[in-house]
JSON list of C-alpha atoms in Angstrom, two decimals:
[
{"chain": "S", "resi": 2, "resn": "UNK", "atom": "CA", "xyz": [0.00, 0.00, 0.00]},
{"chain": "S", "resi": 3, "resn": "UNK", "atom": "CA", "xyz": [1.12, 3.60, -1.03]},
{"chain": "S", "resi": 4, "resn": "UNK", "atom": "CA", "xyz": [2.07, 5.43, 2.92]},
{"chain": "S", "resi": 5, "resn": "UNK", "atom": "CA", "xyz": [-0.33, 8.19, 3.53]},
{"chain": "S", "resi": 6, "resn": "UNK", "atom": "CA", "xyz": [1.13, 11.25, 3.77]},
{"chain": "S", "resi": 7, "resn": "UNK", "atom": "CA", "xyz": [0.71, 12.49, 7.68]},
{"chain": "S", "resi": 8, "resn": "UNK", "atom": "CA", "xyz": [0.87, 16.31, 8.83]},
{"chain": "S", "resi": 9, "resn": "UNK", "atom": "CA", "xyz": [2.26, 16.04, 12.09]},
{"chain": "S", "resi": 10, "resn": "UNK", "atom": "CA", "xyz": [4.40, 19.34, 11.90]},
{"chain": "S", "resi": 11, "resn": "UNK", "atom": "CA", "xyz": [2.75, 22.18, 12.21]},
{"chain": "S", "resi": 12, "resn": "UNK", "atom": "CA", "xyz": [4.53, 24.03, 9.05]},
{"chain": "S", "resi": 13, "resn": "UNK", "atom": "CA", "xyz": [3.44, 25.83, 5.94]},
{"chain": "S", "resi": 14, "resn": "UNK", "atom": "CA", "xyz": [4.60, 24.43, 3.02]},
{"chain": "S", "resi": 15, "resn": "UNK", "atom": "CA", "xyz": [8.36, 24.87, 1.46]},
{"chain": "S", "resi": 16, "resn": "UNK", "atom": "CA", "xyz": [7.13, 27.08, -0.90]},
{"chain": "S", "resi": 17, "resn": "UNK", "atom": "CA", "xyz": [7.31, 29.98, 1.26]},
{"chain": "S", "resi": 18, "resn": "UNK", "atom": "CA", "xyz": [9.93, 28.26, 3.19]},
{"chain": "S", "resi": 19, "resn": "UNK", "atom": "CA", "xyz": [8.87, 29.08, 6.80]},
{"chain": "S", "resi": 20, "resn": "UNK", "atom": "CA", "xyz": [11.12, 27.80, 9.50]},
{"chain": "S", "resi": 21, "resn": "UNK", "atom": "CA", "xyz": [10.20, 24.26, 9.84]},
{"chain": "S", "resi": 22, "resn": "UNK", "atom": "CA", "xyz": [8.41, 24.04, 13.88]},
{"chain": "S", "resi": 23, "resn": "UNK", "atom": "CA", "xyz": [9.70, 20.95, 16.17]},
{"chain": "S", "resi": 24, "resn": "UNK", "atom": "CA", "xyz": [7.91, 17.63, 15.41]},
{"chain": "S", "resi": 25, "resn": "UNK", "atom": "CA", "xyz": [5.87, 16.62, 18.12]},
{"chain": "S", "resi": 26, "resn": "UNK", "atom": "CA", "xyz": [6.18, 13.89, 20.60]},
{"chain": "S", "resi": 27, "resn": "UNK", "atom": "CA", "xyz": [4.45, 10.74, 21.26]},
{"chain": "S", "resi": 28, "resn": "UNK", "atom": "CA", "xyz": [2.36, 12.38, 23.76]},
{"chain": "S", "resi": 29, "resn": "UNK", "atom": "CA", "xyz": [1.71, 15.28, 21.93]},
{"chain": "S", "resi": 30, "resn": "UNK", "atom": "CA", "xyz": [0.36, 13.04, 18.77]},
{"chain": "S", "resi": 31, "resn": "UNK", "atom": "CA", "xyz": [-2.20, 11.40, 21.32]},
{"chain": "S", "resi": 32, "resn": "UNK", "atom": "CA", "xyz": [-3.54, 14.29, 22.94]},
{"chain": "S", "resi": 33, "resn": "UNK", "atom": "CA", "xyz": [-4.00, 16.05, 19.35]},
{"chain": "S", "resi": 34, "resn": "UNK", "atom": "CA", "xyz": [-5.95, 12.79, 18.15]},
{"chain": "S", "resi": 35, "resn": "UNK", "atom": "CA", "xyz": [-7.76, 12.95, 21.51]},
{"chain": "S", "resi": 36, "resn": "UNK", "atom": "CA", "xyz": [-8.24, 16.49, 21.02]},
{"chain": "S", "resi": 37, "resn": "UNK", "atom": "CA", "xyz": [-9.92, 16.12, 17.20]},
{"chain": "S", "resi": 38, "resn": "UNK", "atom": "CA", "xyz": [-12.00, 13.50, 18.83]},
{"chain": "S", "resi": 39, "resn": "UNK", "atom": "CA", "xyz": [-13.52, 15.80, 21.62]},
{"chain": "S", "resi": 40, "resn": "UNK", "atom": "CA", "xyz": [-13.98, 18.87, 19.40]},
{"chain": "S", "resi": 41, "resn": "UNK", "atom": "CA", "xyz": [-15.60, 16.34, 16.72]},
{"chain": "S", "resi": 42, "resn": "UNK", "atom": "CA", "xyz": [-18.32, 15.34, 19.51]},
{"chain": "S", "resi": 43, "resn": "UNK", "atom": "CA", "xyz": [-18.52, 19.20, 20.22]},
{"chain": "S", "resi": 44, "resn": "UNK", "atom": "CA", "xyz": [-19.10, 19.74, 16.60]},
{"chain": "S", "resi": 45, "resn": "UNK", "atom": "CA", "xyz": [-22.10, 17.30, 16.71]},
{"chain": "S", "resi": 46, "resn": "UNK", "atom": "CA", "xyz": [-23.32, 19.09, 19.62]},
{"chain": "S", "resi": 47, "resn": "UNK", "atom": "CA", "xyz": [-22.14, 16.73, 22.22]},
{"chain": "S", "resi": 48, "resn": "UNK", "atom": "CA", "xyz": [-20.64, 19.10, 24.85]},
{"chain": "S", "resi": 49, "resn": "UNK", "atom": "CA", "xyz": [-20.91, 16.86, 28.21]},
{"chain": "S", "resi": 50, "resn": "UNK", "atom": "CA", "xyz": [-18.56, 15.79, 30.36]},
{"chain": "S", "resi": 51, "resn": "UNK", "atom": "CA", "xyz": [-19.45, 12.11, 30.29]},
{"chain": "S", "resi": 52, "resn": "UNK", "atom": "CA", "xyz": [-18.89, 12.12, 26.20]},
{"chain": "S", "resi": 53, "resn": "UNK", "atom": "CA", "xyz": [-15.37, 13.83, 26.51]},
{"chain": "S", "resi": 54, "resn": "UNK", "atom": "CA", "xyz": [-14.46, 11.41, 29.38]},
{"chain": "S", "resi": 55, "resn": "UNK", "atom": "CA", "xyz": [-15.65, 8.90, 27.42]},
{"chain": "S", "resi": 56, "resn": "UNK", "atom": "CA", "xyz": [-13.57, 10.06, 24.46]},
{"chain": "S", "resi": 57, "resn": "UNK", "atom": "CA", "xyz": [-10.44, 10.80, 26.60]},
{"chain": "S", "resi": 58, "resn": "UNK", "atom": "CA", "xyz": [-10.58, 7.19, 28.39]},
{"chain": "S", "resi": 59, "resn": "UNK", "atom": "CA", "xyz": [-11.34, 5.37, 25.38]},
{"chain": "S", "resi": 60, "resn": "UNK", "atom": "CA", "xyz": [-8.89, 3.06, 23.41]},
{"chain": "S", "resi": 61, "resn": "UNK", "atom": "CA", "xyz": [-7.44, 5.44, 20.69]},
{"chain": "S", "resi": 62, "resn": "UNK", "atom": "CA", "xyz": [-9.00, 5.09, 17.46]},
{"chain": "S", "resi": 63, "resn": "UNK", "atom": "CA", "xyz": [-11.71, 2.27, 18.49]},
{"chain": "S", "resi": 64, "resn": "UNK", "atom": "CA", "xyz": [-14.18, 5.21, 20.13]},
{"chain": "S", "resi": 65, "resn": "UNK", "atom": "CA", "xyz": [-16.86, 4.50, 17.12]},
{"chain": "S", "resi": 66, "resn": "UNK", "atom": "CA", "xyz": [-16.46, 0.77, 17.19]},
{"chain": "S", "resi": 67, "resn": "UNK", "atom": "CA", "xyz": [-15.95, -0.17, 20.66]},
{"chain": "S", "resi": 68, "resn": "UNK", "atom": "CA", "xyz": [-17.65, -3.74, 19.82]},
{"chain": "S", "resi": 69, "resn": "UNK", "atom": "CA", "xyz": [-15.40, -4.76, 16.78]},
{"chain": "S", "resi": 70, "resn": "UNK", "atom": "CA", "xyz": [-12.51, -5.65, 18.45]},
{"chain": "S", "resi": 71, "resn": "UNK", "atom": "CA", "xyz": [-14.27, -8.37, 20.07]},
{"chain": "S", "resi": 72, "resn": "UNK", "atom": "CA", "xyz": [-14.34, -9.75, 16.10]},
{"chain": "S", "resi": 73, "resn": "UNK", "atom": "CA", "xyz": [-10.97, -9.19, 15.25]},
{"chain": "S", "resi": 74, "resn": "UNK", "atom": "CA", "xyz": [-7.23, -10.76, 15.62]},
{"chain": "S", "resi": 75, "resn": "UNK", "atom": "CA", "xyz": [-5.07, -8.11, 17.58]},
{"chain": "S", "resi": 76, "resn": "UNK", "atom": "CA", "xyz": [-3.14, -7.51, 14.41]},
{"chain": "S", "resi": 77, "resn": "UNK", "atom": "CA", "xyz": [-6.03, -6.20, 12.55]},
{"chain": "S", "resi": 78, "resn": "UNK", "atom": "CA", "xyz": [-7.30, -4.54, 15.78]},
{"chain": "S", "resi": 79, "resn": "UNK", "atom": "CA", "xyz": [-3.99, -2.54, 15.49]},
{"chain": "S", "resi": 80, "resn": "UNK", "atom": "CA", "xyz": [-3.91, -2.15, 11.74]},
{"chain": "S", "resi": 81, "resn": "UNK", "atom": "CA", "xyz": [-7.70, -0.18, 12.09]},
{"chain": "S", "resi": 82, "resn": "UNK", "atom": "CA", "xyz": [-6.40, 1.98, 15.07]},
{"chain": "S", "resi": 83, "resn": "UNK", "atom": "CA", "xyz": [-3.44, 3.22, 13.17]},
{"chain": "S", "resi": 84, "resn": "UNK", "atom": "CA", "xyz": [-5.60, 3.88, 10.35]},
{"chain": "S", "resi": 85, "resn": "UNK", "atom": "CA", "xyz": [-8.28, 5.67, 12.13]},
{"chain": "S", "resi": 86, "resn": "UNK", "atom": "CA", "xyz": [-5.74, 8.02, 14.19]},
{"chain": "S", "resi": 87, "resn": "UNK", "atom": "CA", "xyz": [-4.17, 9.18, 10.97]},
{"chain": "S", "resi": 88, "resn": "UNK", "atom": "CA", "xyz": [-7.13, 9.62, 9.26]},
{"chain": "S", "resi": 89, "resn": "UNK", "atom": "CA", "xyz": [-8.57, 11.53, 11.87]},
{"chain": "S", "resi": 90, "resn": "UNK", "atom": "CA", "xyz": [-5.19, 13.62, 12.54]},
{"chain": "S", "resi": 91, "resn": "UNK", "atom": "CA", "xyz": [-4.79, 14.17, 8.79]},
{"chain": "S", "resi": 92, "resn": "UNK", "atom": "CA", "xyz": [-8.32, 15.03, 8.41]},
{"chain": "S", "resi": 93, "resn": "UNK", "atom": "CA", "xyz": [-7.51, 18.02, 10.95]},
{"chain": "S", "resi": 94, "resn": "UNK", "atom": "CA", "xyz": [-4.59, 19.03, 9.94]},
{"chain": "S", "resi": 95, "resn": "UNK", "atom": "CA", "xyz": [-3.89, 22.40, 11.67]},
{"chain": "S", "resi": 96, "resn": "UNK", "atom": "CA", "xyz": [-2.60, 23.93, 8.67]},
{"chain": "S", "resi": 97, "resn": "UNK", "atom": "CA", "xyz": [-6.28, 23.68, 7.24]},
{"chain": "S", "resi": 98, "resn": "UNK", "atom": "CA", "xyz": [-8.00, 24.18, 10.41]},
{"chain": "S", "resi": 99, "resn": "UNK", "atom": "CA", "xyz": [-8.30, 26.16, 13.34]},
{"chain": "S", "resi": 100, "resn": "UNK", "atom": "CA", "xyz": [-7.93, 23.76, 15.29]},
{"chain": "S", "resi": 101, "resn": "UNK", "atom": "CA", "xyz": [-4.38, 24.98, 16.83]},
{"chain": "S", "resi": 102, "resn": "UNK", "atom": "CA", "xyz": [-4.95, 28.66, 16.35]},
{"chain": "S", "resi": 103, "resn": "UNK", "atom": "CA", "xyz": [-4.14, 31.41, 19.42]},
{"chain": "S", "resi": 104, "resn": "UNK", "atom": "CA", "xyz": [-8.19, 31.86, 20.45]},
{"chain": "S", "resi": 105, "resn": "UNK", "atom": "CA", "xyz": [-9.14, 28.80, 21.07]},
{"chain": "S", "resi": 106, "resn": "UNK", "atom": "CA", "xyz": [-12.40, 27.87, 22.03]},
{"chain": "S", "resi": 107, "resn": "UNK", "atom": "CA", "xyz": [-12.83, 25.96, 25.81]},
{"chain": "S", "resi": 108, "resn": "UNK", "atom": "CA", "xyz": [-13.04, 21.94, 25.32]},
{"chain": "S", "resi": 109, "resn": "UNK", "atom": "CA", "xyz": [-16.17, 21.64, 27.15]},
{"chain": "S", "resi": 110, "resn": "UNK", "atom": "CA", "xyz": [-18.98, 23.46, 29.02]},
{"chain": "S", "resi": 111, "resn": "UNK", "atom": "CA", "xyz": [-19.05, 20.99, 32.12]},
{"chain": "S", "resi": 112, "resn": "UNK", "atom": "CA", "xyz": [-15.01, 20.82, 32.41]},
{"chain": "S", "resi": 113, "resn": "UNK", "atom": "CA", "xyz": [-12.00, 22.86, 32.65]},
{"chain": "S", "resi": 114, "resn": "UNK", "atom": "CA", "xyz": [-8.91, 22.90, 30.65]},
{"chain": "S", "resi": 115, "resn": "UNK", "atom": "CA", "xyz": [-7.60, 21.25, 33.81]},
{"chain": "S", "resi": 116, "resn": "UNK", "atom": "CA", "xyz": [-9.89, 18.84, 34.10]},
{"chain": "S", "resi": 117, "resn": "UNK", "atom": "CA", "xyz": [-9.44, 17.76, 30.56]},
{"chain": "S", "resi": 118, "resn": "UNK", "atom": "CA", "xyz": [-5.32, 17.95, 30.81]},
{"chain": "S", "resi": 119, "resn": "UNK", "atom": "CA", "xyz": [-5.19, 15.56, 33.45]},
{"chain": "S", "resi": 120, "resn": "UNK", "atom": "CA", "xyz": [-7.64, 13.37, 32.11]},
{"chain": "S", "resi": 121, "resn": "UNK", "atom": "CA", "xyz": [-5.52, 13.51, 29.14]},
{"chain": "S", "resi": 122, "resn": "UNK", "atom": "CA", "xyz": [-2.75, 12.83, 30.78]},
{"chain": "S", "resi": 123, "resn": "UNK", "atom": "CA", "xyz": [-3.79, 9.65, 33.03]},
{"chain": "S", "resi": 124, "resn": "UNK", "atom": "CA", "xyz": [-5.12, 8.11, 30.18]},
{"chain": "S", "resi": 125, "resn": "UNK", "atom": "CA", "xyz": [-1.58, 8.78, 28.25]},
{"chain": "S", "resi": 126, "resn": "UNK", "atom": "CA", "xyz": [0.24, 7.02, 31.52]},
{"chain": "S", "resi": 127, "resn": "UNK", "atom": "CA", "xyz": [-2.02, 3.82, 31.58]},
{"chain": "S", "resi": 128, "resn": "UNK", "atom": "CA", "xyz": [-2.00, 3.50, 28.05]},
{"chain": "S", "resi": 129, "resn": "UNK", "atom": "CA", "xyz": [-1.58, -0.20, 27.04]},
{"chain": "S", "resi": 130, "resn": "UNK", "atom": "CA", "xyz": [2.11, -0.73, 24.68]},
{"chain": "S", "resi": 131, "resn": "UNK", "atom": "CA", "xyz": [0.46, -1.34, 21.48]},
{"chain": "S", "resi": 132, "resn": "UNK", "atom": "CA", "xyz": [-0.92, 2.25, 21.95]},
{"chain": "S", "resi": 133, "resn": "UNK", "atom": "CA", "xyz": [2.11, 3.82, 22.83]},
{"chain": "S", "resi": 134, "resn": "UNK", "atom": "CA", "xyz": [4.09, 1.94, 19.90]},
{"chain": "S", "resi": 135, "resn": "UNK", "atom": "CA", "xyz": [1.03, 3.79, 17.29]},
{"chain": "S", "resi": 136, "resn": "UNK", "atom": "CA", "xyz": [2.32, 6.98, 18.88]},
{"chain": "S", "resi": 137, "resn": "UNK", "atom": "CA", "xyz": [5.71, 6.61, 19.24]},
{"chain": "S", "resi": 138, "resn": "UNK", "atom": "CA", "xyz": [5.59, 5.46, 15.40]},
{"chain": "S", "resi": 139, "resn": "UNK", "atom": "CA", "xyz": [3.66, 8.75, 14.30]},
{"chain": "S", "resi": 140, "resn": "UNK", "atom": "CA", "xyz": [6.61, 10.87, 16.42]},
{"chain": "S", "resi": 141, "resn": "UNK", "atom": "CA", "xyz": [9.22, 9.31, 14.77]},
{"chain": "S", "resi": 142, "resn": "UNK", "atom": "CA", "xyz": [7.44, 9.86, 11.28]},
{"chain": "S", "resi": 143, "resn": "UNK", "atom": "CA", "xyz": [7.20, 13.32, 12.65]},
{"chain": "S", "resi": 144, "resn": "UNK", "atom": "CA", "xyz": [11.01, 13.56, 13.04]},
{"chain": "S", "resi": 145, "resn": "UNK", "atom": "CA", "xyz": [12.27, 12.16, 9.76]},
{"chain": "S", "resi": 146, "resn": "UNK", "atom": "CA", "xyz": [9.81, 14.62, 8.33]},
{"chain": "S", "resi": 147, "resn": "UNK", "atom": "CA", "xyz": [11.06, 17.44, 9.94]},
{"chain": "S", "resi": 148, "resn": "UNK", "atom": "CA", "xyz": [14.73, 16.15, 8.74]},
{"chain": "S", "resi": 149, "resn": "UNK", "atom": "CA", "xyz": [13.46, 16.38, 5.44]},
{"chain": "S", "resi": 150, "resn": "UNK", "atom": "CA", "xyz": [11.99, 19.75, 5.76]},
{"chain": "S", "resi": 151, "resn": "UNK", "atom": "CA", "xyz": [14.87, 21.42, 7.63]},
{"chain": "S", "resi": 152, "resn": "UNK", "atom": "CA", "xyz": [17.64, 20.03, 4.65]},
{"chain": "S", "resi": 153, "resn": "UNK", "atom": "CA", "xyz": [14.64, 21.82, 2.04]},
{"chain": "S", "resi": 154, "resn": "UNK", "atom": "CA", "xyz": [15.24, 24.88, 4.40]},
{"chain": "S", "resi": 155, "resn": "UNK", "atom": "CA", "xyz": [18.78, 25.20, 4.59]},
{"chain": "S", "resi": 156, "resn": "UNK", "atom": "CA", "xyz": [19.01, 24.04, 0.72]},
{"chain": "S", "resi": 157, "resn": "UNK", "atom": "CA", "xyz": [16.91, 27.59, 0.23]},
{"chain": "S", "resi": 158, "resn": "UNK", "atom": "CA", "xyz": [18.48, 29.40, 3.28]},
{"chain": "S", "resi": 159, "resn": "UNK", "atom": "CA", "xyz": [22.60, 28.56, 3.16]},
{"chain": "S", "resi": 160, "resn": "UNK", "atom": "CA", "xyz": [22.79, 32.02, 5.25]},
{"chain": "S", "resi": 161, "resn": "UNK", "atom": "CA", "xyz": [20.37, 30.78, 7.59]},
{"chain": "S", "resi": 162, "resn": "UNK", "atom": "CA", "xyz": [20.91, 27.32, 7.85]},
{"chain": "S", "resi": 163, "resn": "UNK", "atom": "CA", "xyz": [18.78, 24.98, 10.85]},
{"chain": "S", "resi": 164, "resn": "UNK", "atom": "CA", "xyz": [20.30, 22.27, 12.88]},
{"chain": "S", "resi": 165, "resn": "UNK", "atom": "CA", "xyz": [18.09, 18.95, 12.17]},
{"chain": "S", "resi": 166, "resn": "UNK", "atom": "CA", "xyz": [18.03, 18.57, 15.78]},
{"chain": "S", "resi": 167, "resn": "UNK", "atom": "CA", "xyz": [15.52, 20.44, 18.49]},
{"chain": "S", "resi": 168, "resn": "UNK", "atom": "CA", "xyz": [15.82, 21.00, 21.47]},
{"chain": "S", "resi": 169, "resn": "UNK", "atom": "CA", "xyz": [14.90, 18.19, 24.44]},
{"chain": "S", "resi": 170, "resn": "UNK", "atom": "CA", "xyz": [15.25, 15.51, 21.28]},
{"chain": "S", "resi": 171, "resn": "UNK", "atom": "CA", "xyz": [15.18, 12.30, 22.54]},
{"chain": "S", "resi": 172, "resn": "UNK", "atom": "CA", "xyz": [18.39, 10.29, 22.16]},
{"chain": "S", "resi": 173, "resn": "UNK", "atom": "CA", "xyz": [18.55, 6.61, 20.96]},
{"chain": "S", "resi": 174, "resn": "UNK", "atom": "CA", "xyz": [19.80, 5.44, 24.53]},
{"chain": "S", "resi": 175, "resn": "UNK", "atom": "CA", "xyz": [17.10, 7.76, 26.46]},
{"chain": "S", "resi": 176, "resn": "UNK", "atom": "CA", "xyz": [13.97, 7.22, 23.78]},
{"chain": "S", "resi": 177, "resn": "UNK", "atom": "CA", "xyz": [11.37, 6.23, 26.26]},
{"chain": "S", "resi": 178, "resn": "UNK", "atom": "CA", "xyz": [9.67, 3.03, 25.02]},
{"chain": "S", "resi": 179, "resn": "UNK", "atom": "CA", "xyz": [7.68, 0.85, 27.66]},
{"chain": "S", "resi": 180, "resn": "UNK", "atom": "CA", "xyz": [8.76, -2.54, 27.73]},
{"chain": "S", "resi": 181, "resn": "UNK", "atom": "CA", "xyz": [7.36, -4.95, 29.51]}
]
């Protein structure tokens, strides 16, 4: 199958050549999935506080088929999750959307950015591994990607060339995988 192409750096295209931005982490690729998934419910008109704790605490990409995976081998459970995150990330791609712009909109009427945030976050740290590895797998697309970009850059820029490497990168020996 032909690799979809994935947005997970928030950049303008080269043509204008804008500074390439950081890719994002592992955790930041789950809580902008989670995110898409709670202002998709808000979009239907589903504002409440059960929904979005519903969507937060729910198995990444199986919220709208929470029976199939009864059905299915875990292989093609984790085949449909990684192709329901990216769809839904590349469907909201912030570089199309508002999703990620500076007046953002609250996340629900019945909880607080807190409230969300930590909800975010707990589900993030009790995450099962094949979850994180769908994650960590979208980061490190995110990385190469942003190699890619920043060599484009400094190709057009030799006066104002980029390091390929960001600050707080993860190195090989400190990448933090959960093993089990």
């Amino acid at each position: 199958t032909t690799p979809l192409f994935f947005p997970l750096l928030l950049c303008v295209s080269t043509i204008n050549m804008k500074r390439p931005d950081y890719p994002l982490s592992a955790y930041n690729c789950f809580h902008r999935f989670k995110r898409c998934k709670i202002l998709g419910a808000r979009k239907n008109g589903d504002n409440s506080a059960e929904t979005i704790t519903r969507l937060i605490a729910g198995m990444p990409g199986l919220e709208e088929y929470p029976s199939i995976a009864n059905s299915m081998s875990p292989q093609q459970v984790d085949d449909l999750r990684r192709t329901v995150i990216r769809s839904t990330i590349q469907e909201n791609d912030p570089d199309k959307d508002d999703i990620h712009n500076s007046k953002r909109k609250p996340v629900g009427n019945s909880l607080s950015f807190v409230e969300v945030n930590n909800l975010m976050f707990a589900s993030w740290t009790s995450a099962d591994d094949s979850t994180r590895n769908i994650f960590e797998d979208l980061a490190e697309e995110g990385r190469r990607m942003y190699g890619k970009r920043v060599a484009e850059y400094n190709k057009a820029h030799p006066t104002n060339m980029m390091k390929t490497s960001w600050p707080g990168e993860p190195t090989n020996d400190s990448k933090r995988r959960r093993v089990v």
